[in-house]
mmCIF file of N, CA and C in Angstrom:
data_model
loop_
_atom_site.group_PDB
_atom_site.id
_atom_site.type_symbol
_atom_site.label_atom_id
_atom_site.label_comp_id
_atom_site.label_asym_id
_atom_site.label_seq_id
_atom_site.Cartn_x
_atom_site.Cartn_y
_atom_site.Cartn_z
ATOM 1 N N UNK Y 1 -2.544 53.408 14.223
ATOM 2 C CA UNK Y 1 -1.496 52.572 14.772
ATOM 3 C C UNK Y 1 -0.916 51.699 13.654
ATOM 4 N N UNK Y 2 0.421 51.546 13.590
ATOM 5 C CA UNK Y 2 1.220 50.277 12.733
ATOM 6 C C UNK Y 2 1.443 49.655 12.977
ATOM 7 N N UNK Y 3 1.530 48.287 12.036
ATOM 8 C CA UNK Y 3 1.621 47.141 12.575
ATOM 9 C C UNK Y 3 3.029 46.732 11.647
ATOM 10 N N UNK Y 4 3.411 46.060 12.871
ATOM 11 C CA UNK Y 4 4.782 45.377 12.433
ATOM 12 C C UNK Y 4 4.952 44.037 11.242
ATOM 13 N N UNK Y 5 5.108 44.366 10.168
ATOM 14 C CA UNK Y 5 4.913 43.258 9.376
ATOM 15 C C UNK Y 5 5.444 42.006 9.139
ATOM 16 N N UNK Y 6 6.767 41.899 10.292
ATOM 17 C CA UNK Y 6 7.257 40.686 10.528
ATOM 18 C C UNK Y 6 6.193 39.922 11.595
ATOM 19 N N UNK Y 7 5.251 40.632 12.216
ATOM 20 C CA UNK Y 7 4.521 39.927 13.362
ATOM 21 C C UNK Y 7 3.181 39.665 12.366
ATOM 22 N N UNK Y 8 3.192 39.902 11.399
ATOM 23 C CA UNK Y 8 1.929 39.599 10.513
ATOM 24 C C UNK Y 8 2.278 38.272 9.730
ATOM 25 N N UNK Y 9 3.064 38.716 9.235
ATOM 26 C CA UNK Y 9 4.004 36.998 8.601
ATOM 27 C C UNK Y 9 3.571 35.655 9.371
ATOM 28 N N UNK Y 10 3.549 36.106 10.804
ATOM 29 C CA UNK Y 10 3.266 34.509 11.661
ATOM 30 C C UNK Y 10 2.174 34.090 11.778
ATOM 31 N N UNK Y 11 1.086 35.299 11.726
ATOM 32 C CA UNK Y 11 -0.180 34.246 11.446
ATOM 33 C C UNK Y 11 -0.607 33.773 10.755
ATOM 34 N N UNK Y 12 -1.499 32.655 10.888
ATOM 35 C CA UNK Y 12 -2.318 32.123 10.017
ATOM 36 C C UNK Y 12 -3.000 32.953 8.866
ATOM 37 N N UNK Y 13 -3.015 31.773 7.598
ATOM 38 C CA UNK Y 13 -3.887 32.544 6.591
ATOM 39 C C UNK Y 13 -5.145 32.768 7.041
ATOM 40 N N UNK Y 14 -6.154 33.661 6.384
ATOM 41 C CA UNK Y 14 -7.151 33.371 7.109
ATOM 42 C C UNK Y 14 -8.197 32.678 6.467
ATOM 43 N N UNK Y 15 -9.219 32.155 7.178
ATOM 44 C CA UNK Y 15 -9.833 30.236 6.590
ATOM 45 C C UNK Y 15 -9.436 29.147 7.084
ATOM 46 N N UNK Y 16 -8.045 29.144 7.306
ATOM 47 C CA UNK Y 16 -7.530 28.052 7.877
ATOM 48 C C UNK Y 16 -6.914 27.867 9.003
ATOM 49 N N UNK Y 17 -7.619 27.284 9.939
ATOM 50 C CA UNK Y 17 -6.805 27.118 11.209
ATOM 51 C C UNK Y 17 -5.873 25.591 11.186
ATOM 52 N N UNK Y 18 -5.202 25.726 12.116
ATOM 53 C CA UNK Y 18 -3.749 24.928 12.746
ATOM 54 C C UNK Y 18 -4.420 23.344 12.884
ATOM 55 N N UNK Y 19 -5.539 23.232 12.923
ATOM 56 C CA UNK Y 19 -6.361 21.992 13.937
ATOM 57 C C UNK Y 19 -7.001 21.955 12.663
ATOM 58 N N UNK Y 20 -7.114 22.444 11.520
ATOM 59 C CA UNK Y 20 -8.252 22.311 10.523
ATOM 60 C C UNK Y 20 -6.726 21.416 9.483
ATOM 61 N N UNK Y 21 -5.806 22.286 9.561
ATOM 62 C CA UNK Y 21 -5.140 21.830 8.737
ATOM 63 C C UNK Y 21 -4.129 20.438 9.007
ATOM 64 N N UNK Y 22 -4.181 20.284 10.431
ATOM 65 C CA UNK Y 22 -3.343 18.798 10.821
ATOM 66 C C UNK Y 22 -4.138 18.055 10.843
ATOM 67 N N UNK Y 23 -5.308 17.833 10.577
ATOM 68 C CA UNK Y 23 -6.539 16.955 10.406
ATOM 69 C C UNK Y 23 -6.030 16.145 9.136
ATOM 70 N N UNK Y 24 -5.938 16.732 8.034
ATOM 71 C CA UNK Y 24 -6.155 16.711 6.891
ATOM 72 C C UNK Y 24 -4.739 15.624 6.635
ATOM 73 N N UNK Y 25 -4.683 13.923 6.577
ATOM 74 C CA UNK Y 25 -3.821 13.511 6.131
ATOM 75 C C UNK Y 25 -3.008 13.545 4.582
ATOM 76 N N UNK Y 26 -1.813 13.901 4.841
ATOM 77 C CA UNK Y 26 -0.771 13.921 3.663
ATOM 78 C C UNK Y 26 -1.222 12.290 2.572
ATOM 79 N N UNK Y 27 -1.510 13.079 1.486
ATOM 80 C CA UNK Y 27 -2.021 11.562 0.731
ATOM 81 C C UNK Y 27 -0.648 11.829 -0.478
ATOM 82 N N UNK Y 28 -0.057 10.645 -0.918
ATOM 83 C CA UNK Y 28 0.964 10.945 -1.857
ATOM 84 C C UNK Y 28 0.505 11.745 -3.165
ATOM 85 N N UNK Y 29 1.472 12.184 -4.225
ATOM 86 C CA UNK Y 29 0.548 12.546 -5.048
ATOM 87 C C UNK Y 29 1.198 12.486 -6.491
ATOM 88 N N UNK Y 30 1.258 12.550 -7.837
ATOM 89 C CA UNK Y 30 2.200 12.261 -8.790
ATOM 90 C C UNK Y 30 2.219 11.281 -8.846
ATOM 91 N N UNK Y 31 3.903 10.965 -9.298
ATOM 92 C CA UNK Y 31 3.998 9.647 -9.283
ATOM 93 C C UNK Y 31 4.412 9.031 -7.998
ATOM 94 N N UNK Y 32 4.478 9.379 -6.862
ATOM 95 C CA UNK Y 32 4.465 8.708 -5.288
ATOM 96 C C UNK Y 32 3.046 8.063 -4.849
ATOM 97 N N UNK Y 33 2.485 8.494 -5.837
ATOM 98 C CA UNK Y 33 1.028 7.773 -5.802
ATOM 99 C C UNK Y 33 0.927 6.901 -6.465
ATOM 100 N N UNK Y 34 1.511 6.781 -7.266
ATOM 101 C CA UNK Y 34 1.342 5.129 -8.348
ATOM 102 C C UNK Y 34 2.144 3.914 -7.630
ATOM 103 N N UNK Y 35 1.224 2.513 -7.866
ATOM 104 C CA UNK Y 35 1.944 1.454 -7.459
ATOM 105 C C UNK Y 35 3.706 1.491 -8.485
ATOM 106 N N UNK Y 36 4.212 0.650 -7.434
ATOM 107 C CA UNK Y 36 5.620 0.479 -8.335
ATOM 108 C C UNK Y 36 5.990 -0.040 -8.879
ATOM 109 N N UNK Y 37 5.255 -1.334 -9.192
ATOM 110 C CA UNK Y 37 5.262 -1.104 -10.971
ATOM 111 C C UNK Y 37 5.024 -0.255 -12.071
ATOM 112 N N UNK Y 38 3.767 0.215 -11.934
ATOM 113 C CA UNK Y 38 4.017 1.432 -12.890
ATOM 114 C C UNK Y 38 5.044 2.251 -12.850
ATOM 115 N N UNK Y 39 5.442 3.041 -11.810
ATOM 116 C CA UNK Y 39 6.688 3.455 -11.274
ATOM 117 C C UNK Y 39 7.551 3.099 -12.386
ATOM 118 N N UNK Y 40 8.435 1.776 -12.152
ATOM 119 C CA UNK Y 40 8.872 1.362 -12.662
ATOM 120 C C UNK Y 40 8.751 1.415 -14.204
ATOM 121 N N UNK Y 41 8.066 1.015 -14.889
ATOM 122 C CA UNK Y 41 7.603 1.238 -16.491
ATOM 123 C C UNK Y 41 7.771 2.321 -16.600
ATOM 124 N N UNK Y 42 7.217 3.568 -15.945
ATOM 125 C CA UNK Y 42 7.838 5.003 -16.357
ATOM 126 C C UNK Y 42 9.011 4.930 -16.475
ATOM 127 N N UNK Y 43 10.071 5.018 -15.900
ATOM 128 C CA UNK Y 43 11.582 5.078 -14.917
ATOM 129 C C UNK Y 43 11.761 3.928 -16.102
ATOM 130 N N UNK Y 44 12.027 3.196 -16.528
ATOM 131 C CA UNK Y 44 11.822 2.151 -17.448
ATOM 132 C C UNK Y 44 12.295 2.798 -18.937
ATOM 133 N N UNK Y 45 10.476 3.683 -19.339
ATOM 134 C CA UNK Y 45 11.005 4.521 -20.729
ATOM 135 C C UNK Y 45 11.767 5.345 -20.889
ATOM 136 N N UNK Y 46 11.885 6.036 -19.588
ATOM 137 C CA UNK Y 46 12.385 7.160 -19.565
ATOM 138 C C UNK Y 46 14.206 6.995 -20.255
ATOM 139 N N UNK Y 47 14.462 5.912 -19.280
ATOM 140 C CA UNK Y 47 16.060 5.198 -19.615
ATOM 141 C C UNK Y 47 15.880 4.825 -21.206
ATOM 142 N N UNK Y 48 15.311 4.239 -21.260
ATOM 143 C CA UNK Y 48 15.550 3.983 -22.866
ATOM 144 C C UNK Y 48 15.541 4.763 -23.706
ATOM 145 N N UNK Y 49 14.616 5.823 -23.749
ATOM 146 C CA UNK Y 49 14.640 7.300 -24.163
ATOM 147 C C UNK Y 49 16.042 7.899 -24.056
ATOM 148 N N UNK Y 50 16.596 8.173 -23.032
ATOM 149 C CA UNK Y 50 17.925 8.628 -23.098
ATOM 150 C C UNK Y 50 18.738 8.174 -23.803
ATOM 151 N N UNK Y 51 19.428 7.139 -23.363
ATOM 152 C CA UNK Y 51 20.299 6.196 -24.623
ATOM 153 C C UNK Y 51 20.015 6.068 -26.037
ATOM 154 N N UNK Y 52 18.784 6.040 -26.418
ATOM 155 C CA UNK Y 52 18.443 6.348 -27.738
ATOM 156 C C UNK Y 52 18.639 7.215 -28.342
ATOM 157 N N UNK Y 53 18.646 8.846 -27.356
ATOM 158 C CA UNK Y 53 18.655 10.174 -27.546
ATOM 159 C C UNK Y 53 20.631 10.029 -27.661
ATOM 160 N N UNK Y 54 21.220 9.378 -27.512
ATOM 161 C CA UNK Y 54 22.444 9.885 -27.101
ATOM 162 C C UNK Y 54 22.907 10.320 -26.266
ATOM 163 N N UNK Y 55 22.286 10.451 -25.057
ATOM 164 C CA UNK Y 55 22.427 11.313 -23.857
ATOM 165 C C UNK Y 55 22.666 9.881 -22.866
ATOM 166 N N UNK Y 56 22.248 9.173 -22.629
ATOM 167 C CA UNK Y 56 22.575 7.920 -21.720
ATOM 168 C C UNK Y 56 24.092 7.751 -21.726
ATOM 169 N N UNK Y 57 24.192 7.268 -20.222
ATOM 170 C CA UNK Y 57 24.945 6.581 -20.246
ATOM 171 C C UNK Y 57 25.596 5.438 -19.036
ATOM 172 N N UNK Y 58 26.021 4.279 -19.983
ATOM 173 C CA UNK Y 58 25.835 3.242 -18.633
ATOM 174 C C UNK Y 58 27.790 3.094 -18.525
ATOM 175 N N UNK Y 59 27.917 3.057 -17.028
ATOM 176 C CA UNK Y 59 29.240 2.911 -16.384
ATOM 177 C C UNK Y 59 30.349 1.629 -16.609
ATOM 178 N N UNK Y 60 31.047 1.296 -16.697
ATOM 179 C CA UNK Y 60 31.887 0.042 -16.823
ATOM 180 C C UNK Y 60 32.360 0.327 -15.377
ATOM 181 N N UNK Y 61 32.707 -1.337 -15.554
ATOM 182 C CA UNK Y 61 33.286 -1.595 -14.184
ATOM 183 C C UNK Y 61 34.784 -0.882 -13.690
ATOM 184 N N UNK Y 62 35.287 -0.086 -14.607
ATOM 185 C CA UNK Y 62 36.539 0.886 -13.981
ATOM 186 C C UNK Y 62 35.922 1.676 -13.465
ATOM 187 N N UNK Y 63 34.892 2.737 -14.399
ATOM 188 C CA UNK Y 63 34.724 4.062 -14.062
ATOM 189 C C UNK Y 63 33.811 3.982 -12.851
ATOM 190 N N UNK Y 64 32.572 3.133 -12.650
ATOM 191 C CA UNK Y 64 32.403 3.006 -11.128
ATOM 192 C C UNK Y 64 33.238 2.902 -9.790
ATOM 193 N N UNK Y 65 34.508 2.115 -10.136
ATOM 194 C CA UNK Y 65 35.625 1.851 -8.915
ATOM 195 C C UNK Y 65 35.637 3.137 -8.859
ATOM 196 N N UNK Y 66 36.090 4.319 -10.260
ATOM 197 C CA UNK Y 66 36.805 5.301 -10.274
ATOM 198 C C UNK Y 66 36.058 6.410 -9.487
ATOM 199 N N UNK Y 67 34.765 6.130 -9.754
ATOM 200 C CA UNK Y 67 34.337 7.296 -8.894
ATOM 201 C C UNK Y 67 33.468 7.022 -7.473
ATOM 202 N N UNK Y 68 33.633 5.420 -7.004
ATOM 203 C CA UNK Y 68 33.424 5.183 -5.616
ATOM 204 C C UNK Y 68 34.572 5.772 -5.048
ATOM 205 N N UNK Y 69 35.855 5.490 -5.870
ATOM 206 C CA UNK Y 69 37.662 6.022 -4.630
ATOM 207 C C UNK Y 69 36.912 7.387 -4.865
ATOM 208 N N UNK Y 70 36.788 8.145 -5.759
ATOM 209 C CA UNK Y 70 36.504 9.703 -5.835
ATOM 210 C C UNK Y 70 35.510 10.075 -4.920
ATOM 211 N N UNK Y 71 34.575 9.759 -4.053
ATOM 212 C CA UNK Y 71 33.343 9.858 -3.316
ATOM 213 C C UNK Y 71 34.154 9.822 -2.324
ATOM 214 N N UNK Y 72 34.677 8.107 -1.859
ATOM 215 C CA UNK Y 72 35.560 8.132 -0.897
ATOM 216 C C UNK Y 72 36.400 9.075 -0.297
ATOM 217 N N UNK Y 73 37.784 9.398 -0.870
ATOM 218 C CA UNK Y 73 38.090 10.321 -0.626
ATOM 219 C C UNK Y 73 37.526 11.859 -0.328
ATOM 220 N N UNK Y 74 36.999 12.104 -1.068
ATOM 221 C CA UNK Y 74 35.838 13.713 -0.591
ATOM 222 C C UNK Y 74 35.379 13.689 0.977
ATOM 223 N N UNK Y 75 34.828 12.457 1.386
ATOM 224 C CA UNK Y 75 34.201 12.383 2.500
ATOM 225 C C UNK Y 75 35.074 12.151 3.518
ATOM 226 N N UNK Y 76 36.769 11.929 3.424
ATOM 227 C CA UNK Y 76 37.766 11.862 4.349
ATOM 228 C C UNK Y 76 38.328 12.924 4.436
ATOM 229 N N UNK Y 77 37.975 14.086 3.690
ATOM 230 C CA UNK Y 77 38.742 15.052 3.745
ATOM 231 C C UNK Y 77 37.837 16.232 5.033
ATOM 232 N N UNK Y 78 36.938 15.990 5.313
ATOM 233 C CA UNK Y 78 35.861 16.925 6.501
ATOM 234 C C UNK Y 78 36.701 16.700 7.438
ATOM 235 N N UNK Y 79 36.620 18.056 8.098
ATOM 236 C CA UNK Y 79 37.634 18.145 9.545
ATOM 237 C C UNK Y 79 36.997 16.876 10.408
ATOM 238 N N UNK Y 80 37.675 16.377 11.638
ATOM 239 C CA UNK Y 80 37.510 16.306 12.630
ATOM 240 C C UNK Y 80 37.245 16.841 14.035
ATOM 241 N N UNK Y 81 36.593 17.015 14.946
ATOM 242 C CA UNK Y 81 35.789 17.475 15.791
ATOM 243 C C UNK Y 81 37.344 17.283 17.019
ATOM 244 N N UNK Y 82 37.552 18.074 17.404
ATOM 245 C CA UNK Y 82 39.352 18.194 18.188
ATOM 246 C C UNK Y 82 38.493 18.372 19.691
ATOM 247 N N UNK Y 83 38.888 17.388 20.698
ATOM 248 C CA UNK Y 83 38.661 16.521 22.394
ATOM 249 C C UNK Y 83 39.145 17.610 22.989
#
């Protein structure tokens, strides 16, 4: 007899059941696990690293306006839902 291999796809691996595995709380892990300060101090070098590299770069107060109207607009342009 054959078995349909889209109906094999849905079960479980085997070892692990459904009730074994929702037991098991989600603990953060990386850096979602570090307090935020450290956080921070990473996220910290990292920026300074860039700009040093030449690759940074920080916005003036035009080019932010310029690309809040640019956001703006994009998001007025989605149809409307017609009554």
């Amino acid at each position: 007899m054959q078995t349909n291999p889209t109906t094999n796809s849905l079960k479980q691996p085997v070892g692990k059941s459904k009730a074994a595995a929702d037991s098991k709380a989600k603990r953060p892990r990386g850096f979602a696990a570090m307090d935020p300060e450290q956080q921070r101090k990473i996220a910290s070098e990292g920026g300074k690293a860039s700009h040093e590299s030449g690759r940074g770069h920080r916005f003036t107060a035009e080019e932010a306006r310029a690309a809040g109207r640019k956001g703006g607009q994009a998001t007025r342009k989605t149809p409307t839902a017609k009554a």
